[in-house]
mmCIF file of C-alpha atoms in Angstrom:
data_model
loop_
_atom_site.group_PDB
_atom_site.id
_atom_site.type_symbol
_atom_site.label_atom_id
_atom_site.label_comp_id
_atom_site.label_asym_id
_atom_site.label_seq_id
_atom_site.Cartn_x
_atom_site.Cartn_y
_atom_site.Cartn_z
ATOM 1 C CA UNK A 59 8.859 -11.057 8.263
ATOM 2 C CA UNK A 60 6.807 -8.912 10.625
ATOM 3 C CA UNK A 61 3.187 -10.029 10.809
ATOM 4 C CA UNK A 62 0.482 -7.421 11.301
ATOM 5 C CA UNK A 63 -2.801 -8.519 12.855
ATOM 6 C CA UNK A 64 -5.849 -6.271 12.878
ATOM 7 C CA UNK A 65 -8.978 -6.646 14.933
ATOM 8 C CA UNK A 66 -11.790 -6.831 14.374
ATOM 9 C CA UNK A 67 -11.935 -8.010 10.746
ATOM 10 C CA UNK A 68 -15.224 -6.206 10.376
ATOM 11 C CA UNK A 69 -17.558 -4.121 12.466
ATOM 12 C CA UNK A 70 -20.968 -2.563 12.191
ATOM 13 C CA UNK A 71 -21.457 0.955 13.437
ATOM 14 C CA UNK A 72 -23.742 3.929 13.108
ATOM 15 C CA UNK A 73 -23.132 7.516 12.156
ATOM 16 C CA UNK A 74 -21.829 9.353 15.195
ATOM 17 C CA UNK A 75 -20.329 6.284 16.848
ATOM 18 C CA UNK A 76 -16.803 6.185 18.187
ATOM 19 C CA UNK A 77 -14.904 3.421 16.412
ATOM 20 C CA UNK A 78 -11.628 1.805 17.450
ATOM 21 C CA UNK A 79 -9.519 -0.554 15.336
ATOM 22 C CA UNK A 80 -6.509 -2.360 16.737
ATOM 23 C CA UNK A 81 -3.332 -3.471 15.002
ATOM 24 C CA UNK A 82 -0.698 -5.698 16.573
ATOM 25 C CA UNK A 83 2.791 -6.330 15.219
ATOM 26 C CA UNK A 84 4.581 -9.648 15.723
ATOM 27 C CA UNK A 85 7.646 -7.756 16.976
ATOM 28 C CA UNK A 86 8.404 -4.220 17.988
ATOM 29 C CA UNK A 87 8.184 -1.687 15.172
ATOM 30 C CA UNK A 88 8.707 1.366 17.404
ATOM 31 C CA UNK A 89 6.366 4.001 15.924
ATOM 32 C CA UNK A 90 6.640 2.910 12.288
ATOM 33 C CA UNK A 91 2.957 2.313 11.737
ATOM 34 C CA UNK A 92 0.685 3.778 9.085
ATOM 35 C CA UNK A 93 -3.079 3.590 8.620
ATOM 36 C CA UNK A 94 -4.835 3.633 5.229
ATOM 37 C CA UNK A 95 -8.471 3.897 4.226
ATOM 38 C CA UNK A 96 -9.740 2.184 1.101
ATOM 39 C CA UNK A 97 -13.152 2.619 -0.481
ATOM 40 C CA UNK A 98 -14.520 0.170 -3.083
ATOM 41 C CA UNK A 99 -12.884 0.579 -6.479
ATOM 42 C CA UNK A 100 -10.407 3.158 -5.196
ATOM 43 C CA UNK A 101 -6.755 3.172 -4.256
ATOM 44 C CA UNK A 102 -5.869 3.311 -0.558
ATOM 45 C CA UNK A 103 -5.428 6.705 1.043
ATOM 46 C CA UNK A 104 -3.099 7.367 3.963
ATOM 47 C CA UNK A 105 -4.769 8.700 7.111
ATOM 48 C CA UNK A 106 -2.147 8.391 9.843
ATOM 49 C CA UNK A 107 1.605 7.926 9.630
ATOM 50 C CA UNK A 108 4.258 7.334 12.279
ATOM 51 C CA UNK A 109 1.530 5.892 14.521
ATOM 52 C CA UNK A 110 -0.056 9.204 15.471
ATOM 53 C CA UNK A 111 0.641 11.882 12.860
ATOM 54 C CA UNK A 112 -2.374 13.023 10.869
ATOM 55 C CA UNK A 113 -1.752 13.214 7.125
ATOM 56 C CA UNK A 114 -2.435 16.619 5.619
ATOM 57 C CA UNK A 115 -6.068 17.036 4.621
ATOM 58 C CA UNK A 116 -7.385 14.195 6.772
ATOM 59 C CA UNK A 117 -10.219 15.162 9.156
ATOM 60 C CA UNK A 118 -9.275 15.502 12.808
ATOM 61 C CA UNK A 119 -11.856 12.896 13.849
ATOM 62 C CA UNK A 120 -9.204 10.339 12.839
ATOM 63 C CA UNK A 121 -6.446 9.700 15.361
ATOM 64 C CA UNK A 122 -3.795 7.083 15.973
ATOM 65 C CA UNK A 123 -1.869 5.928 18.995
ATOM 66 C CA UNK A 124 0.527 3.261 20.152
ATOM 67 C CA UNK A 125 4.121 2.178 19.918
ATOM 68 C CA UNK A 126 6.119 -1.012 19.999
ATOM 69 C CA UNK A 127 3.668 -3.736 19.052
ATOM 70 C CA UNK A 128 0.200 -2.363 19.809
ATOM 71 C CA UNK A 129 -1.532 0.380 17.877
ATOM 72 C CA UNK A 130 -4.983 1.878 17.596
ATOM 73 C CA UNK A 131 -6.905 3.861 15.017
ATOM 74 C CA UNK A 132 -9.839 5.807 16.414
ATOM 75 C CA UNK A 133 -12.614 7.576 14.560
ATOM 76 C CA UNK A 134 -14.173 9.866 17.141
ATOM 77 C CA UNK A 135 -17.542 10.363 15.425
ATOM 78 C CA UNK A 136 -18.194 8.157 12.417
ATOM 79 C CA UNK A 137 -19.405 9.970 9.324
ATOM 80 C CA UNK A 138 -21.191 8.472 6.276
ATOM 81 C CA UNK A 139 -18.050 8.852 4.159
ATOM 82 C CA UNK A 140 -16.011 6.812 6.662
ATOM 83 C CA UNK A 141 -17.627 3.499 5.755
ATOM 84 C CA UNK A 142 -14.661 1.772 4.148
ATOM 85 C CA UNK A 143 -11.911 -0.758 4.812
ATOM 86 C CA UNK A 144 -8.950 0.250 6.958
ATOM 87 C CA UNK A 145 -5.461 -1.240 6.785
ATOM 88 C CA UNK A 146 -2.491 -0.843 9.054
ATOM 89 C CA UNK A 147 1.019 -1.159 7.644
ATOM 90 C CA UNK A 148 4.420 -1.334 9.264
ATOM 91 C CA UNK A 149 7.180 0.765 7.709
ATOM 92 C CA UNK A 150 9.911 -0.416 10.102
ATOM 93 C CA UNK A 151 11.463 -2.804 7.614
ATOM 94 C CA UNK A 152 10.867 -4.599 4.342
ATOM 95 C CA UNK A 153 8.713 -6.394 3.486
ATOM 96 C CA UNK A 154 6.352 -3.552 4.342
ATOM 97 C CA UNK A 155 3.583 -5.791 5.599
ATOM 98 C CA UNK A 156 -0.073 -4.810 5.886
ATOM 99 C CA UNK A 157 -2.740 -5.965 8.255
ATOM 100 C CA UNK A 158 -5.570 -7.986 6.755
ATOM 101 C CA UNK A 159 -7.987 -5.058 6.910
ATOM 102 C CA UNK A 160 -11.002 -4.001 8.938
ATOM 103 C CA UNK A 161 -14.234 -3.368 7.082
ATOM 104 C CA UNK A 162 -16.423 -0.726 8.723
ATOM 105 C CA UNK A 163 -20.044 -1.222 7.707
ATOM 106 C CA UNK A 164 -23.288 0.475 8.504
ATOM 107 C CA UNK B 41 -0.751 17.757 -8.909
ATOM 108 C CA UNK B 42 0.916 14.441 -8.227
ATOM 109 C CA UNK B 43 -0.235 11.714 -10.609
ATOM 110 C CA UNK B 44 0.728 8.074 -10.948
ATOM 111 C CA UNK B 45 -0.711 6.187 -13.894
ATOM 112 C CA UNK B 46 -0.164 2.460 -14.283
ATOM 113 C CA UNK B 47 -0.423 0.579 -17.559
ATOM 114 C CA UNK B 48 0.509 -2.755 -19.085
ATOM 115 C CA UNK B 49 -1.868 -5.087 -17.298
ATOM 116 C CA UNK B 50 -3.991 -7.700 -19.001
ATOM 117 C CA UNK B 51 -4.809 -11.375 -19.336
ATOM 118 C CA UNK B 52 -1.789 -13.661 -19.582
ATOM 119 C CA UNK B 53 -1.288 -17.417 -19.461
ATOM 120 C CA UNK B 54 0.564 -19.049 -16.578
ATOM 121 C CA UNK B 55 4.309 -19.092 -17.138
ATOM 122 C CA UNK B 56 4.262 -16.054 -19.431
ATOM 123 C CA UNK B 57 5.577 -12.548 -18.813
ATOM 124 C CA UNK B 58 4.149 -9.054 -18.510
ATOM 125 C CA UNK B 59 5.671 -5.639 -17.911
ATOM 126 C CA UNK B 60 3.864 -2.971 -15.940
ATOM 127 C CA UNK B 61 4.670 0.701 -16.217
ATOM 128 C CA UNK B 62 3.874 3.615 -13.943
ATOM 129 C CA UNK B 63 4.098 7.126 -15.368
ATOM 130 C CA UNK B 64 4.725 9.789 -12.734
ATOM 131 C CA UNK B 65 4.042 13.498 -12.978
ATOM 132 C CA UNK B 66 3.599 16.527 -10.770
ATOM 133 C CA UNK B 67 6.687 15.960 -8.627
ATOM 134 C CA UNK B 68 10.442 15.473 -8.898
ATOM 135 C CA UNK B 69 10.441 11.745 -9.577
ATOM 136 C CA UNK B 70 14.074 11.083 -8.759
ATOM 137 C CA UNK B 71 13.649 12.505 -5.244
ATOM 138 C CA UNK B 72 11.495 9.587 -4.152
ATOM 139 C CA UNK B 73 11.582 5.857 -3.562
ATOM 140 C CA UNK B 74 8.772 4.000 -5.300
ATOM 141 C CA UNK B 75 6.875 0.821 -4.548
ATOM 142 C CA UNK B 76 4.564 -1.731 -6.122
ATOM 143 C CA UNK B 77 1.656 -3.022 -4.027
ATOM 144 C CA UNK B 78 -0.910 -5.542 -5.211
ATOM 145 C CA UNK B 79 -4.399 -6.540 -4.226
ATOM 146 C CA UNK B 80 -5.971 -9.820 -5.281
ATOM 147 C CA UNK B 81 -9.702 -9.600 -6.043
ATOM 148 C CA UNK B 82 -11.629 -9.158 -2.813
ATOM 149 C CA UNK B 83 -8.467 -9.492 -0.706
ATOM 150 C CA UNK B 84 -6.116 -7.284 1.257
ATOM 151 C CA UNK B 85 -3.017 -5.360 0.293
ATOM 152 C CA UNK B 86 0.298 -7.092 -0.368
ATOM 153 C CA UNK B 87 3.551 -5.161 -0.702
ATOM 154 C CA UNK B 88 5.502 -6.403 -3.733
ATOM 155 C CA UNK B 89 8.684 -4.410 -4.257
ATOM 156 C CA UNK B 90 10.572 -1.205 -3.529
ATOM 157 C CA UNK B 91 13.226 0.749 -5.404
ATOM 158 C CA UNK B 92 15.173 3.672 -3.986
ATOM 159 C CA UNK B 93 15.498 6.986 -5.790
ATOM 160 C CA UNK B 94 18.738 6.005 -7.512
ATOM 161 C CA UNK B 95 17.974 2.277 -7.894
ATOM 162 C CA UNK B 96 20.677 1.588 -5.325
ATOM 163 C CA UNK B 97 18.352 -0.284 -2.970
ATOM 164 C CA UNK B 98 15.838 -2.806 -4.260
ATOM 165 C CA UNK B 99 13.704 -5.207 -2.246
ATOM 166 C CA UNK B 100 11.117 -7.840 -3.077
ATOM 167 C CA UNK B 101 8.481 -9.847 -1.302
ATOM 168 C CA UNK B 102 9.431 -13.506 -0.996
ATOM 169 C CA UNK B 103 6.403 -14.406 -3.099
ATOM 170 C CA UNK B 104 7.866 -12.680 -6.184
ATOM 171 C CA UNK B 105 11.619 -12.832 -5.570
ATOM 172 C CA UNK B 106 13.453 -14.297 -8.545
ATOM 173 C CA UNK B 107 10.473 -13.792 -10.859
ATOM 174 C CA UNK B 108 9.765 -10.042 -10.736
ATOM 175 C CA UNK B 109 12.176 -7.190 -11.401
ATOM 176 C CA UNK B 110 11.549 -3.592 -10.427
ATOM 177 C CA UNK B 111 13.303 -0.771 -12.268
ATOM 178 C CA UNK B 112 12.964 2.917 -12.956
ATOM 179 C CA UNK B 113 13.954 5.462 -15.576
ATOM 180 C CA UNK B 114 14.336 8.814 -13.857
ATOM 181 C CA UNK B 115 14.851 10.607 -17.159
ATOM 182 C CA UNK B 116 11.409 9.448 -18.244
ATOM 183 C CA UNK B 117 9.710 9.686 -14.826
ATOM 184 C CA UNK B 118 8.747 6.056 -15.067
ATOM 185 C CA UNK B 119 8.632 2.994 -12.833
ATOM 186 C CA UNK B 120 8.465 -0.556 -14.136
ATOM 187 C CA UNK B 121 7.706 -4.053 -12.937
ATOM 188 C CA UNK B 122 8.853 -6.913 -15.135
ATOM 189 C CA UNK B 123 6.884 -9.998 -14.171
ATOM 190 C CA UNK B 124 8.125 -13.366 -15.405
ATOM 191 C CA UNK B 125 6.939 -16.933 -14.793
ATOM 192 C CA UNK B 126 3.515 -15.646 -13.822
ATOM 193 C CA UNK B 127 1.273 -17.801 -11.679
ATOM 194 C CA UNK B 128 -2.492 -17.730 -11.104
ATOM 195 C CA UNK B 129 -1.835 -16.428 -7.591
ATOM 196 C CA UNK B 130 -0.239 -13.315 -9.129
ATOM 197 C CA UNK B 131 -3.689 -12.257 -10.320
ATOM 198 C CA UNK B 132 -4.288 -8.868 -8.741
ATOM 199 C CA UNK B 133 -4.665 -5.150 -9.184
ATOM 200 C CA UNK B 134 -1.150 -3.738 -9.147
ATOM 201 C CA UNK B 135 -0.647 -0.265 -7.701
ATOM 202 C CA UNK B 136 2.428 1.881 -7.893
ATOM 203 C CA UNK B 137 2.904 4.097 -4.856
ATOM 204 C CA UNK B 138 5.236 6.895 -3.885
ATOM 205 C CA UNK B 139 7.056 6.759 -0.582
ATOM 206 C CA UNK B 140 6.718 10.027 1.275
ATOM 207 C CA UNK B 141 9.828 12.139 1.455
ATOM 208 C CA UNK B 142 9.631 12.950 5.157
ATOM 209 C CA UNK B 143 8.325 9.623 6.451
ATOM 210 C CA UNK B 144 8.061 6.039 5.192
ATOM 211 C CA UNK B 145 4.432 6.125 4.154
ATOM 212 C CA UNK B 146 2.781 5.641 0.780
ATOM 213 C CA UNK B 147 1.473 9.139 0.224
ATOM 214 C CA UNK B 148 0.312 8.821 -3.382
ATOM 215 C CA UNK B 149 -1.066 5.824 -5.251
ATOM 216 C CA UNK B 150 -2.002 5.173 -8.847
ATOM 217 C CA UNK B 151 -5.378 3.785 -9.866
ATOM 218 C CA UNK B 152 -3.980 0.315 -10.430
ATOM 219 C CA UNK B 153 -3.421 -2.025 -13.376
ATOM 220 C CA UNK B 154 -5.197 -5.377 -13.405
ATOM 221 C CA UNK B 155 -3.170 -8.494 -14.113
ATOM 222 C CA UNK B 156 -5.065 -11.737 -14.656
ATOM 223 C CA UNK B 157 -3.112 -14.964 -14.944
ATOM 224 C CA UNK B 158 -5.249 -17.722 -16.368
ATOM 225 C CA UNK B 159 -5.208 -20.336 -19.097
#
């Protein structure tokens, strides 16, 4: 199975900050990497798919980059509604493994 | 509007069975592969199973293989997860999710159905 490792596990940031979350795959997954945001008590919501494509309706302050084994999610200017947990997920093969999550706190 | 609504969760003793359902609406159900994803209390996301649009391709996580069975009824726009030989570690919120048509992402999720395995 492909292991997905996110860093950091949590971070503290302020409104307006630029935030970067990293996801590393245990083997190459080309560009088959998705990012999800989850708020407490809610289902996850896809932000980025295919490493860098912005899902319809997602604010442009979210962006993704990377290929192969190393990927990044960037929030260019953190907004109050962005405080949540973020998960990466590889869609290269089954099992469709997720990273352990990164909690973004105030 | 796309909607996925899970049901069937509850409290069950170890070793017993439970069947989850996911009712889909707002899209052509048999155009899409569907998945089950679970989340233990306070933990991360764990992919459980996938079924293709015509049930021709089915996959499971190792942790549930041989115990869980995914199925679908396209005539009734429904997805199912039969869970047998349940263990305490199966305790989680179970989400059904649609796989996007143009890319392998989970573009819509249900609200989840809570399964608690405890004596």
